[in-house]
Coordinates of C-alpha atoms and ligand atoms in Angstrom, one line a residue:
M681 CA 8.8 20.4 -22.8
T682 CA 7.6 17.5 -25.0
N683 CA 6.7 16.7 -28.6
H684 CA 4.3 14.0 -27.5
T685 CA 1.2 15.0 -29.5
A686 CA -1.3 12.9 -27.5
L687 CA 0.0 14.3 -24.2
K688 CA -0.1 17.9 -25.4
D689 CA -3.6 17.4 -26.8
W690 CA -4.8 15.9 -23.5
V691 CA -3.3 18.7 -21.4
A692 CA -4.9 21.3 -23.7
K693 CA -8.2 19.6 -23.5
T694 CA -8.0 19.3 -19.7
A695 CA -7.0 23.0 -19.4
E696 CA -10.0 24.0 -21.6
L697 CA -12.2 22.0 -19.2
C698 CA -10.7 23.1 -15.9
Q699 CA -9.8 26.7 -16.8
P700 CA -6.8 27.2 -14.5
D701 CA -5.2 30.6 -14.1
K702 CA -1.8 29.1 -15.0
I703 CA -0.2 26.0 -16.3
V704 CA 3.1 24.7 -15.0
W705 CA 5.0 21.7 -16.5
C706 CA 6.9 20.0 -13.6
D707 CA 10.6 19.3 -14.3
G708 CA 11.2 17.3 -11.1
S709 CA 14.1 19.5 -10.0
K710 CA 15.1 20.2 -6.4
D711 CA 14.3 23.9 -6.9
E712 CA 10.8 23.0 -8.0
Y713 CA 10.3 20.9 -4.9
Q714 CA 11.5 23.7 -2.7
R715 CA 9.2 26.1 -4.6
M716 CA 6.2 23.9 -3.8
L717 CA 7.0 23.9 -0.1
Q718 CA 7.4 27.6 -0.1
I719 CA 4.1 28.1 -2.0
M720 CA 2.3 26.0 0.7
V721 CA 4.0 27.9 3.5
D722 CA 3.2 31.3 2.0
S723 CA -0.4 30.4 1.4
G724 CA -0.9 29.2 5.0
S725 CA -1.3 25.5 3.9
A726 CA 1.9 24.4 5.6
Q727 CA 4.5 25.5 8.2
W728 CA 8.2 24.9 8.3
L729 CA 9.4 22.6 11.1
S730 CA 12.5 23.6 13.1
P731 CA 15.6 23.3 10.9
E732 CA 17.4 21.8 13.9
R733 CA 14.7 19.1 14.6
K734 CA 13.4 18.3 11.2
P735 CA 15.5 20.0 8.5
N736 CA 13.8 21.0 5.3
S737 CA 10.5 19.5 6.4
I738 CA 6.9 20.9 6.7
L739 CA 3.8 20.2 8.6
V740 CA 0.4 20.2 6.9
R741 CA -3.0 20.0 8.5
S742 CA -5.8 18.7 6.3
D743 CA -9.5 19.5 6.5
P744 CA -10.9 17.2 9.2
A745 CA -13.3 16.0 6.5
D746 CA -10.4 14.8 4.3
V747 CA -8.2 12.5 6.3
A748 CA -8.0 9.1 4.6
R749 CA -8.8 7.1 1.5
V750 CA -12.6 7.0 0.8
E751 CA -13.5 3.5 -0.3
D752 CA -17.2 4.3 -0.5
R753 CA -16.4 7.1 -3.0
T754 CA -14.0 4.9 -5.1
F755 CA -15.4 3.6 -8.3
I756 CA -14.3 1.1 -11.0
C757 CA -16.0 2.3 -14.2
S758 CA -15.7 -0.7 -16.5
N759 CA -18.1 -1.1 -19.5
Y760 CA -19.7 -4.1 -17.8
E761 CA -20.6 -4.3 -14.1
A762 CA -19.4 -7.9 -14.0
D763 CA -15.9 -6.7 -14.9
A764 CA -15.7 -4.6 -11.7
G765 CA -17.0 -7.6 -9.7
P766 CA -18.8 -7.9 -6.3
T767 CA -16.0 -6.2 -4.3
N768 CA -15.9 -2.9 -6.1
H769 CA -18.3 0.0 -6.5
W770 CA -19.2 0.2 -10.2
K771 CA -20.5 2.9 -12.4
D772 CA -21.0 2.9 -16.1
P773 CA -18.2 4.9 -17.7
E774 CA -20.4 7.2 -19.7
E775 CA -22.6 7.9 -16.6
M776 CA -19.5 8.6 -14.5
H777 CA -18.2 11.0 -17.2
E778 CA -21.6 12.8 -17.1
I779 CA -21.2 13.2 -13.3
L780 CA -17.5 14.3 -13.6
R781 CA -17.7 16.7 -16.5
P782 CA -19.7 19.4 -14.8
L783 CA -17.7 19.0 -11.6
F784 CA -14.4 19.5 -13.5
R785 CA -15.7 22.3 -15.6
N786 CA -13.9 25.5 -14.4
C787 CA -12.8 23.6 -11.2
M788 CA -9.2 25.1 -11.4
R789 CA -10.3 28.7 -11.6
G790 CA -8.0 30.8 -9.5
R791 CA -5.5 28.0 -9.3
T792 CA -2.4 26.7 -11.0
M793 CA -2.6 23.5 -13.1
Y794 CA 0.5 21.4 -12.6
I795 CA 1.5 18.8 -15.2
I796 CA 3.4 16.0 -13.4
P797 CA 5.1 13.4 -15.6
F798 CA 6.1 10.5 -13.3
S799 CA 7.6 7.1 -13.6
M800 CA 6.4 4.3 -11.4
G801 CA 9.6 2.4 -10.9
P802 CA 13.2 3.4 -11.9
V803 CA 13.0 5.6 -15.0
G804 CA 13.4 3.4 -18.2
S805 CA 13.1 0.1 -16.3
P806 CA 11.3 -2.6 -18.4
I807 CA 9.1 -3.3 -15.4
A808 CA 8.2 0.4 -14.9
H809 CA 5.3 2.4 -16.4
I810 CA 4.7 6.1 -16.9
G811 CA 1.8 8.3 -15.8
V812 CA 1.1 12.0 -16.0
E813 CA -0.9 13.6 -13.2
I814 CA -2.6 16.9 -13.8
S815 CA -3.3 18.4 -10.4
D816 CA -4.2 21.8 -8.9
S817 CA -2.5 21.0 -5.6
P818 CA 1.1 22.0 -4.7
Y819 CA 0.8 19.5 -1.9
V820 CA 0.3 16.8 -4.5
V821 CA 3.2 18.0 -6.6
A822 CA 5.6 17.9 -3.5
N823 CA 4.4 14.5 -2.4
M824 CA 4.6 13.1 -5.9
H825 CA 8.3 14.3 -6.0
I826 CA 9.0 12.1 -3.0
M827 CA 6.7 9.2 -3.8
T828 CA 7.5 8.8 -7.6
R829 CA 10.2 9.8 -10.0
V830 CA 9.0 13.1 -11.6
G831 CA 10.1 15.3 -14.4
S832 CA 12.0 15.9 -17.6
K833 CA 13.8 12.5 -17.6
V834 CA 10.4 10.8 -17.6
L835 CA 9.3 12.9 -20.7
E836 CA 12.5 11.8 -22.4
V837 CA 11.7 8.1 -21.9
L838 CA 8.1 8.8 -23.0
G839 CA 9.4 10.2 -26.3
D840 CA 7.0 11.4 -29.0
D841 CA 4.5 8.6 -28.7
G842 CA 5.1 6.5 -25.6
E843 CA 2.3 5.2 -23.5
F844 CA 1.2 6.9 -20.3
V845 CA -1.7 6.7 -17.9
P846 CA -3.5 10.0 -17.7
C847 CA -4.5 10.9 -14.2
I848 CA -6.6 14.0 -13.5
H849 CA -6.9 15.4 -10.0
S850 CA -8.6 18.4 -8.6
V851 CA -9.3 19.4 -5.0
G852 CA -12.6 20.6 -6.4
K853 CA -12.5 24.1 -4.9
P854 CA -12.3 26.8 -7.6
L855 CA -11.5 30.3 -6.4
A856 CA -13.6 33.4 -7.4
F857 CA -11.6 36.5 -8.4
G858 CA -9.9 37.8 -5.3
E859 CA -11.2 35.0 -3.1
K860 CA -8.8 34.0 -0.3
D861 CA -7.9 30.3 -0.3
V862 CA -8.4 28.0 2.7
P863 CA -5.4 26.2 4.2
W864 CA -6.6 22.8 2.9
P865 CA -9.0 23.2 -0.1
C866 CA -11.2 20.2 -0.8
N867 CA -14.8 19.4 -1.6
A868 CA -15.7 17.2 1.3
D869 CA -19.3 16.4 0.1
N870 CA -18.4 15.6 -3.5
K871 CA -15.5 13.2 -3.6
Y872 CA -15.0 10.9 -6.6
I873 CA -12.0 8.6 -7.0
T874 CA -12.7 7.0 -10.3
H875 CA -10.9 4.5 -12.5
F876 CA -11.6 3.6 -16.1
P877 CA -10.0 0.2 -16.7
E878 CA -10.7 0.0 -20.5
T879 CA -9.2 3.4 -21.3
K880 CA -6.7 3.3 -18.4
E881 CA -7.6 6.7 -17.0
I882 CA -8.0 8.0 -13.5
W883 CA -10.1 11.0 -12.5
S884 CA -10.1 12.1 -8.9
Y885 CA -12.1 15.0 -7.5
G886 CA -12.7 16.6 -4.2
S887 CA -10.0 15.2 -1.9
G888 CA -6.4 16.3 -1.5
Y889 CA -5.3 13.5 0.8
G890 CA -3.0 10.5 0.3
G891 CA -4.3 7.7 -1.8
N892 CA -7.2 9.8 -3.1
A893 CA -4.9 12.4 -4.6
L894 CA -1.4 11.0 -5.1
L895 CA -2.6 9.1 -8.1
G896 CA 0.6 7.1 -8.8
K897 CA 0.0 5.1 -5.6
K898 CA -3.2 3.1 -5.1
C899 CA -5.1 4.4 -8.2
F900 CA -2.4 3.7 -10.8
A901 CA 0.1 1.3 -9.2
L902 CA -2.6 -1.0 -7.9
R903 CA -6.1 -0.5 -9.4
I904 CA -5.2 0.4 -13.0
A905 CA -1.9 -1.6 -13.0
S906 CA -3.7 -4.7 -11.8
V907 CA -5.8 -4.5 -15.0
M908 CA -2.7 -3.9 -17.1
A909 CA -0.9 -6.8 -15.4
K910 CA -3.8 -9.2 -16.1
E911 CA -3.9 -8.1 -19.8
Q912 CA -0.1 -8.3 -20.2
G913 CA 0.8 -11.3 -18.0
W914 CA 2.4 -9.7 -14.9
M915 CA 1.5 -9.0 -11.3
A916 CA 0.7 -5.7 -9.5
E917 CA 0.4 -6.5 -5.9
H918 CA -0.1 -4.8 -2.5
M919 CA 3.2 -6.2 -1.2
L920 CA 6.4 -5.1 0.5
I921 CA 9.6 -6.4 -0.9
L922 CA 12.6 -7.2 1.4
K923 CA 16.1 -8.5 0.9
L924 CA 17.1 -11.1 3.4
T925 CA 20.8 -12.1 3.8
S926 CA 21.9 -15.0 5.9
P927 CA 25.1 -15.1 7.9
Q928 CA 26.6 -17.2 5.1
G929 CA 25.7 -14.5 2.6
V930 CA 22.8 -16.3 1.0
V931 CA 20.4 -13.7 -0.4
K932 CA 16.6 -14.1 -0.8
H933 CA 14.0 -11.6 -1.8
I934 CA 10.7 -11.9 -0.1
A935 CA 7.4 -10.1 -1.1
A936 CA 4.7 -9.9 1.5
A937 CA 1.0 -9.0 1.4
F938 CA -0.7 -7.8 4.6
P939 CA -3.8 -5.7 4.9
S940 CA -3.4 -2.1 5.9
A941 CA -2.4 -1.6 9.6
C942 CA -0.7 -5.0 9.9
G943 CA 2.9 -3.8 10.1
K944 CA 4.1 -3.9 6.5
T945 CA 6.4 -1.0 6.8
N946 CA 7.8 -2.4 10.0
L947 CA 8.5 -5.8 8.4
A948 CA 10.1 -4.2 5.3
M949 CA 12.6 -2.4 7.6
L950 CA 12.9 -5.0 10.3
T951 CA 16.0 -5.3 12.5
P952 CA 16.7 -9.0 12.9
T953 CA 17.4 -10.3 16.4
L954 CA 19.1 -13.4 15.0
P955 CA 22.8 -12.8 14.9
G956 CA 24.3 -12.4 11.4
W957 CA 21.0 -12.0 9.6
K958 CA 20.3 -8.8 7.6
V959 CA 17.0 -7.4 6.3
E960 CA 17.1 -4.6 3.8
T961 CA 14.2 -2.7 2.2
V962 CA 13.3 -2.7 -1.4
G963 CA 9.7 -1.4 -0.9
D964 CA 7.1 -1.2 1.8
D965 CA 3.8 -1.2 0.0
I966 CA 3.6 -2.2 -3.6
A967 CA 5.4 -4.8 -5.9
W968 CA 5.3 -5.0 -9.7
M969 CA 6.5 -8.4 -10.8
K970 CA 7.3 -9.5 -14.3
F971 CA 8.8 -12.7 -15.9
K972 CA 12.3 -12.4 -17.2
E973 CA 13.8 -14.5 -20.0
D974 CA 15.1 -17.0 -17.4
G975 CA 11.5 -17.8 -16.5
Y976 CA 11.6 -16.3 -12.9
L977 CA 9.5 -13.5 -11.5
Y978 CA 11.4 -10.2 -10.9
A979 CA 10.0 -7.3 -8.9
I980 CA 10.4 -3.6 -8.6
N981 CA 9.1 -1.3 -6.0
P982 CA 7.2 1.2 -8.2
E983 CA 7.5 3.9 -5.6
N984 CA 10.3 6.3 -4.5
G985 CA 9.3 7.1 -1.0
F986 CA 7.2 6.0 2.0
F987 CA 3.8 7.3 2.9
G988 CA 3.8 5.8 6.3
V989 CA 1.3 5.9 9.2
A990 CA 2.9 8.1 11.9
P991 CA 1.2 7.0 15.1
G992 CA 2.9 4.0 16.6
T993 CA 6.1 4.6 14.7
N994 CA 9.0 5.0 17.1
T995 CA 12.6 4.0 17.5
K996 CA 11.6 0.7 19.0
T997 CA 8.9 -0.4 16.5
N998 CA 10.8 1.0 13.5
P999 CA 14.1 2.9 14.0
N1000 CA 14.7 2.8 10.3
A1001 CA 11.5 4.6 9.5
M1002 CA 12.4 7.2 12.2
A1003 CA 15.7 7.8 10.5
A1004 CA 14.1 8.0 7.0
L1005 CA 11.7 10.7 8.2
S1006 CA 14.3 12.7 10.1
K1007 CA 14.7 15.3 7.3
N1008 CA 13.3 16.4 3.9
S1009 CA 9.9 15.0 4.8
I1010 CA 6.3 16.1 4.8
F1011 CA 4.1 15.5 7.8
T1012 CA 0.4 15.5 7.6
N1013 CA -2.0 15.7 10.6
V1014 CA 0.6 15.1 13.3
G1015 CA 1.1 17.1 16.5
K1016 CA 3.6 19.9 16.7
T1017 CA 5.9 20.5 19.7
P1018 CA 6.8 24.1 21.0
D1019 CA 10.3 23.6 19.7
G1020 CA 9.1 22.9 16.1
D1021 CA 9.3 19.2 16.0
V1022 CA 6.5 16.6 15.3
W1023 CA 4.8 14.5 17.9
W1024 CA 2.3 11.6 17.7
E1025 CA 0.9 8.9 19.9
D1026 CA 3.5 6.3 20.8
I1027 CA 6.4 8.3 19.5
D1028 CA 9.5 7.9 21.8
R1029 CA 8.9 10.7 24.2
P1030 CA 6.0 11.9 26.4
A1031 CA 3.8 14.7 25.1
P1032 CA 5.4 18.0 26.0
D1033 CA 3.5 20.9 27.5
L1034 CA 2.0 23.3 24.9
L1035 CA 1.7 20.6 22.3
I1036 CA -0.4 21.7 19.3
D1037 CA -2.7 18.9 18.0
W1038 CA -3.6 18.1 14.4
H1039 CA -6.4 20.6 14.4
G1040 CA -3.9 23.4 15.2
K1041 CA -5.2 23.8 18.7
E1042 CA -3.4 23.5 22.0
W1043 CA -3.7 19.9 23.1
V1044 CA -5.3 19.8 26.6
H1045 CA -4.7 16.3 27.8
Y1046 CA -3.9 12.8 26.7
D1047 CA -6.9 10.4 26.7
S1048 CA -7.8 7.6 24.4
V1049 CA -10.3 9.7 22.3
N1050 CA -8.7 13.1 21.9
K1051 CA -5.5 12.3 20.0
A1052 CA -2.8 14.8 19.2
A1053 CA -2.2 13.2 15.9
H1054 CA -5.0 11.8 13.7
P1055 CA -4.8 8.0 13.7
N1056 CA -4.2 8.1 9.9
A1057 CA -1.6 10.9 10.2
R1058 CA 1.2 10.3 7.7
F1059 CA 4.9 11.0 7.0
T1060 CA 6.1 11.3 3.4
A1061 CA 9.8 10.4 3.4
P1062 CA 12.3 9.6 0.6
A1063 CA 13.1 5.9 0.4
S1064 CA 16.8 6.8 -0.1
Q1065 CA 16.9 8.2 3.4
C1066 CA 16.1 4.7 4.9
P1067 CA 19.3 3.4 6.6
V1068 CA 18.5 -0.1 5.5
I1069 CA 17.5 0.6 1.9
A1070 CA 18.8 -2.3 -0.2
D1071 CA 21.7 -1.5 -2.6
N1072 CA 19.7 -3.0 -5.4
W1073 CA 16.4 -1.3 -4.6
E1074 CA 16.5 0.8 -7.8
D1075 CA 17.9 -2.0 -10.1
P1076 CA 15.8 -1.5 -13.3
A1077 CA 15.9 -5.3 -13.8
G1078 CA 14.2 -5.8 -10.5
V1079 CA 15.0 -8.5 -7.9
K1080 CA 14.2 -12.2 -8.2
I1081 CA 11.4 -13.0 -5.8
D1082 CA 12.0 -16.3 -3.9
A1083 CA 9.0 -16.3 -1.6
I1084 CA 5.6 -14.6 -1.1
L1085 CA 4.1 -14.2 2.3
F1086 CA 0.5 -13.7 3.1
G1087 CA -0.6 -12.6 6.5
G1088 CA -3.1 -10.8 8.6
R1089 CA -4.0 -10.0 12.2
R1090 CA -5.5 -13.2 13.7
S1091 CA -5.6 -13.6 17.5
T1092 CA -6.7 -17.3 17.3
G1093 CA -6.5 -20.3 14.9
Q1094 CA -4.0 -19.2 12.3
P1095 CA -0.5 -20.7 13.1
L1096 CA 2.7 -18.6 13.3
A1097 CA 3.8 -19.9 9.9
L1098 CA 3.0 -22.4 7.2
Q1099 CA 4.0 -23.2 3.6
S1100 CA 1.5 -24.0 0.9
F1101 CA 1.5 -27.4 -0.8
S1102 CA 1.7 -25.8 -4.2
W1103 CA 1.2 -22.5 -6.1
E1104 CA -2.5 -23.4 -6.5
H1105 CA -2.8 -24.0 -2.8
G1106 CA -1.0 -20.8 -2.2
T1107 CA -3.5 -19.0 -4.4
F1108 CA -6.2 -20.5 -2.3
L1109 CA -4.5 -19.3 0.9
G1110 CA -4.3 -15.8 -0.5
S1111 CA -7.9 -15.8 -1.7
T1112 CA -9.1 -16.7 1.7
M1113 CA -6.9 -14.3 3.6
A1114 CA -8.7 -12.6 6.4
S1115 CA -7.7 -10.1 9.1
Q1116 CA -9.3 -8.7 12.2
K1117 CA -10.5 -5.2 11.8
T1118 CA -8.5 -2.6 13.6
A1119 CA -9.8 0.7 15.1
A1120 CA -8.7 2.4 11.9
A1121 CA -11.3 0.7 9.7
A1122 CA -15.0 1.0 9.7
G1123 CA -16.9 -1.8 11.4
K1124 CA -16.6 -3.7 14.7
V1125 CA -13.0 -4.0 16.0
G1126 CA -11.9 -7.6 16.0
E1127 CA -14.4 -8.7 13.4
L1128 CA -12.9 -10.9 10.7
R1129 CA -12.9 -9.4 7.2
F1130 CA -11.8 -11.3 4.1
D1131 CA -9.2 -9.3 2.3
P1132 CA -7.9 -11.6 -0.5
M1133 CA -4.2 -11.0 -1.1
A1134 CA -4.6 -7.7 0.8
M1135 CA -6.1 -6.4 -2.5
L1136 CA -9.8 -5.9 -1.4
P1137 CA -9.7 -2.1 -1.8
F1138 CA -7.2 -2.1 -4.6
C1139 CA -8.1 -4.7 -7.3
G1140 CA -9.2 -2.8 -10.4
Y1141 CA -11.3 -5.6 -11.8
N1142 CA -13.4 -8.6 -10.8
M1143 CA -11.6 -10.4 -8.0
A1144 CA -12.6 -13.8 -9.3
D1145 CA -10.8 -13.0 -12.6
Y1146 CA -7.9 -11.8 -10.4
F1147 CA -7.8 -15.2 -8.7
Q1148 CA -7.7 -16.8 -12.2
H1149 CA -4.9 -14.6 -13.1
W1150 CA -2.9 -15.8 -10.1
L1151 CA -3.5 -19.4 -11.3
D1152 CA -2.5 -18.5 -14.8
M1153 CA 0.7 -17.0 -13.6
G1154 CA 1.5 -20.2 -11.7
A1155 CA 0.8 -22.2 -14.8
T1156 CA 3.2 -20.1 -16.8
G1157 CA 6.0 -20.0 -14.2
G1158 CA 5.6 -23.6 -13.0
D1159 CA 8.4 -24.6 -10.7
K1160 CA 10.1 -21.3 -11.0
M1161 CA 7.4 -19.5 -9.1
P1162 CA 8.1 -18.2 -5.6
R1163 CA 7.2 -20.4 -2.7
I1164 CA 4.1 -19.3 -0.9
F1165 CA 3.8 -19.0 2.9
Y1166 CA 1.2 -17.7 5.4
V1167 CA 2.3 -16.1 8.6
N1168 CA 0.6 -14.6 11.6
W1169 CA 2.5 -12.6 14.2
F1170 CA -0.6 -11.7 16.2
R1171 CA -1.6 -14.9 18.1
R1172 CA -2.8 -14.5 21.7
A1173 CA -3.1 -17.1 24.4
E1174 CA -6.4 -17.7 26.2
D1175 CA -5.4 -15.4 29.0
G1176 CA -4.7 -12.7 26.4
H1177 CA -0.9 -12.6 26.4
W1178 CA 0.9 -12.4 23.0
L1179 CA 2.2 -15.8 22.1
W1180 CA 4.9 -14.4 19.7
P1181 CA 7.0 -11.3 20.5
G1182 CA 6.9 -10.0 16.9
F1183 CA 9.0 -7.2 15.5
G1184 CA 12.7 -8.2 15.1
E1185 CA 11.9 -11.7 16.3
N1186 CA 10.0 -12.2 13.1
S1187 CA 13.4 -12.7 11.5
R1188 CA 13.3 -16.3 13.0
V1189 CA 10.3 -17.0 10.8
L1190 CA 12.1 -15.4 7.8
K1191 CA 15.1 -17.7 8.4
W1192 CA 12.8 -20.8 8.2
V1193 CA 11.2 -19.3 5.0
C1194 CA 14.7 -18.9 3.6
E1195 CA 15.6 -22.5 4.5
R1196 CA 12.4 -23.8 2.9
C1197 CA 13.2 -22.0 -0.4
D1198 CA 16.4 -24.0 -0.5
G1199 CA 14.5 -27.3 0.2
A1200 CA 15.8 -27.4 3.9
G1201 CA 13.9 -26.5 7.1
D1202 CA 11.8 -29.2 8.8
V1203 CA 8.1 -29.4 8.2
V1204 CA 5.2 -31.5 9.2
E1205 CA 2.3 -32.1 6.8
T1206 CA -1.0 -31.0 8.3
P1207 CA -4.5 -30.5 6.7
I1208 CA -3.9 -26.8 6.3
G1209 CA -0.4 -26.8 4.9
L1210 CA 3.2 -27.6 5.7
L1211 CA 3.9 -26.4 9.2
P1212 CA 7.3 -25.9 10.8
T1213 CA 8.1 -28.8 13.3
N1214 CA 8.2 -27.6 16.9
D1215 CA 12.0 -27.0 16.7
A1216 CA 12.2 -25.9 13.1
I1217 CA 12.0 -22.2 14.0
D1218 CA 15.2 -21.0 15.6
T1219 CA 14.3 -19.8 19.1
T1220 CA 17.9 -19.6 20.4
G1221 CA 18.2 -16.9 23.0
L1222 CA 14.4 -16.3 23.0
D1223 CA 12.6 -16.7 26.2
I1224 CA 9.5 -18.4 24.9
P1225 CA 7.8 -21.1 26.8
E1226 CA 7.6 -24.5 25.1
D1227 CA 3.8 -24.6 25.5
D1228 CA 3.5 -21.2 23.8
M1229 CA 5.6 -22.4 20.8
A1230 CA 3.5 -25.6 20.6
E1231 CA 0.3 -23.5 20.7
L1232 CA 1.7 -21.2 17.9
L1233 CA 2.2 -24.2 15.7
R1234 CA -1.0 -26.1 16.7
V1235 CA -3.7 -26.9 14.1
D1236 CA -7.1 -27.0 15.8
V1237 CA -9.0 -29.2 13.4
D1238 CA -12.4 -28.4 14.9
E1239 CA -11.8 -24.7 14.6
W1240 CA -10.7 -25.1 11.0
K1241 CA -13.8 -27.2 10.3
Q1242 CA -15.9 -24.3 11.5
K1243 CA -14.2 -22.0 9.0
I1244 CA -15.3 -24.0 6.0
P1245 CA -18.8 -22.5 5.8
L1246 CA -17.3 -19.0 6.1
F1247 CA -14.9 -19.8 3.2
R1248 CA -17.9 -21.1 1.2
E1249 CA -19.9 -18.0 1.9
H1250 CA -16.9 -15.8 1.0
Y1251 CA -16.5 -17.7 -2.3
A1252 CA -20.2 -17.6 -3.1
K1253 CA -20.0 -13.8 -3.6
F1254 CA -18.1 -14.5 -6.9
G1255 CA -20.8 -16.8 -8.3
D1256 CA -19.8 -18.9 -11.3
K1257 CA -16.8 -16.7 -12.1
L1258 CA -14.9 -18.3 -9.2
P1259 CA -12.2 -20.5 -10.7
S1260 CA -13.1 -24.2 -10.2
E1261 CA -9.5 -24.8 -9.0
L1262 CA -10.3 -22.8 -5.8
T1263 CA -13.5 -24.7 -5.1
K1264 CA -11.4 -27.8 -5.6
Q1265 CA -8.8 -26.5 -3.1
L1266 CA -11.6 -25.8 -0.6
D1267 CA -13.1 -29.2 -1.0
S1268 CA -9.7 -30.8 -0.5
L1269 CA -9.1 -28.8 2.7
E1270 CA -12.5 -30.0 4.0
E1271 CA -11.6 -33.6 3.1
R1272 CA -8.2 -33.4 4.8
L1273 CA -9.9 -32.0 7.9
N1274 CA -12.4 -34.9 8.1
Ligands
O2Y279 O1 -5.1 7.1 3.8 C1 -4.4 7.1 2.8 O2 -4.7 7.8 1.8 C2 -3.3 6.3 2.7 S1 -3.6 4.6 2.6 C3 -2.0 3.8 2.5 C4 -0.9 4.6 2.4 C5 0.3 4.0 2.3 C6 0.4 2.6 2.2 N1 -0.8 1.9 2.3 C7 -2.0 2.4 2.4 C8 -3.1 1.5 2.5 O3 -4.3 1.9 2.8 O4 -2.9 0.3 2.2
MN280 MN1 -0.9 -0.2 1.5

């Protein structure tokens, strides 16, 4: 097991509080993974899929009241409210512990308490960090096996006194003696996803789903890690990492931040349409970046798998994701076909007769309201199963990041691509990032929501301090920092047609980014940044009208002028904590537009 005294004490204290029937230390073995699946199947929580269709894979249906991250139940419990900032829900740490203690008392009665030591990043990498999750959910154990590196090898690296982030999770449904469990235990009316940035602890109660329960992901790798990164001089970002190779063999690594539901997984696994270009995946959701002795920023993907949205994933939009999920995967809230396969909206084939929906009921008909799969239905698949996983994706030294892309879903105004004038201007672009709301998020579809650096739900401290951290990183890295770009695949013409085909054609923009990193690629200076000239993006073989291309790269000065008050209003939320550099950047933009 372990001789780590602090870890053993913490486990004993937690067991005393939660009163589980049994304690199991996870070793991360294949046998253990299989045991978890069988436990879920035997208890009625999961069912095996057909070994022919989806070998060694299970289907799980959650409680309909537990289907997604719950931002309104997510708290940053810093000592001072100002340190959580205006974009987070804050609670005093003592007050939160007063709420949590009675909820956690005896909460694991009738259940097994699993101790899951996990590494975020390749075990032993200088960029990686260790966490230990205590959970009463076998679904969490199995998912953590795929999404992180679990087990004895992590305890070895931890040694007798290594640092770890303690993560406590309970579904919040103790069982009375002899009480039969429900298929998806949770406590729908009492969810708390809480983070303690000063003590670097995570406590999660009441939900068994995704980001609420797999605490290595959003809770640790983004909210707590963003605090650690600020304190220690590195970056924890909501970014994919891809490896781009030109026909001449020039390799660039690109990190990209897009809000949820803007195609990050698709971009990370893109199949280029440009002959000779290759995209390989390092990660699809999170990047941890640290300086190396050479002064450059190197990134790892702290995760080990993909927790991807199923609906909309198909062999056209993302053949590599389809291959990754073809076996050894966990499917949550998707439909099930009579031959034991999975089905979701916009998968490659029409819905068969006798399809079972995510509620476990026979699906009667296809309409836009009654979906067979929940819109946030997920697949959990090992990254190693992705056909285009990069050969260096587990390099403990990380990959040198050459470029950072920001992007969102914007039907008007924002051009196809632009490069920032400088790191500071790039930070300004990230801080004013906005995206149109999709049907998946609360609020009016199409409404613009500011989502700085795609970190709005994930920054574990005051976002104004986070902006300052970006500026500080730039000051440290100087010329060696990645070049920053802003892209937008989602422009529509006035008549509503898409101006840019997207998907594999986005490789054309990546080619220009690659050229710009080497000081080539044509640009024109505009008030909002350095735009590609009309022929700088390689459109060879692409049937795109010249007018559409011109529109994609047009800067509508009047439209941009109208955005200035919105930017000021967005910045005003941060009061005098907003770095003066960003106000300066906004003033300069306004001047350039006038
Ligand atoms: O609904 C959840 O719990 C998952 S959210 C998620 C999962 C994978 C990658 N990104 C996200 C996200 O919300 O950004
Ligand atoms: Mn994400």
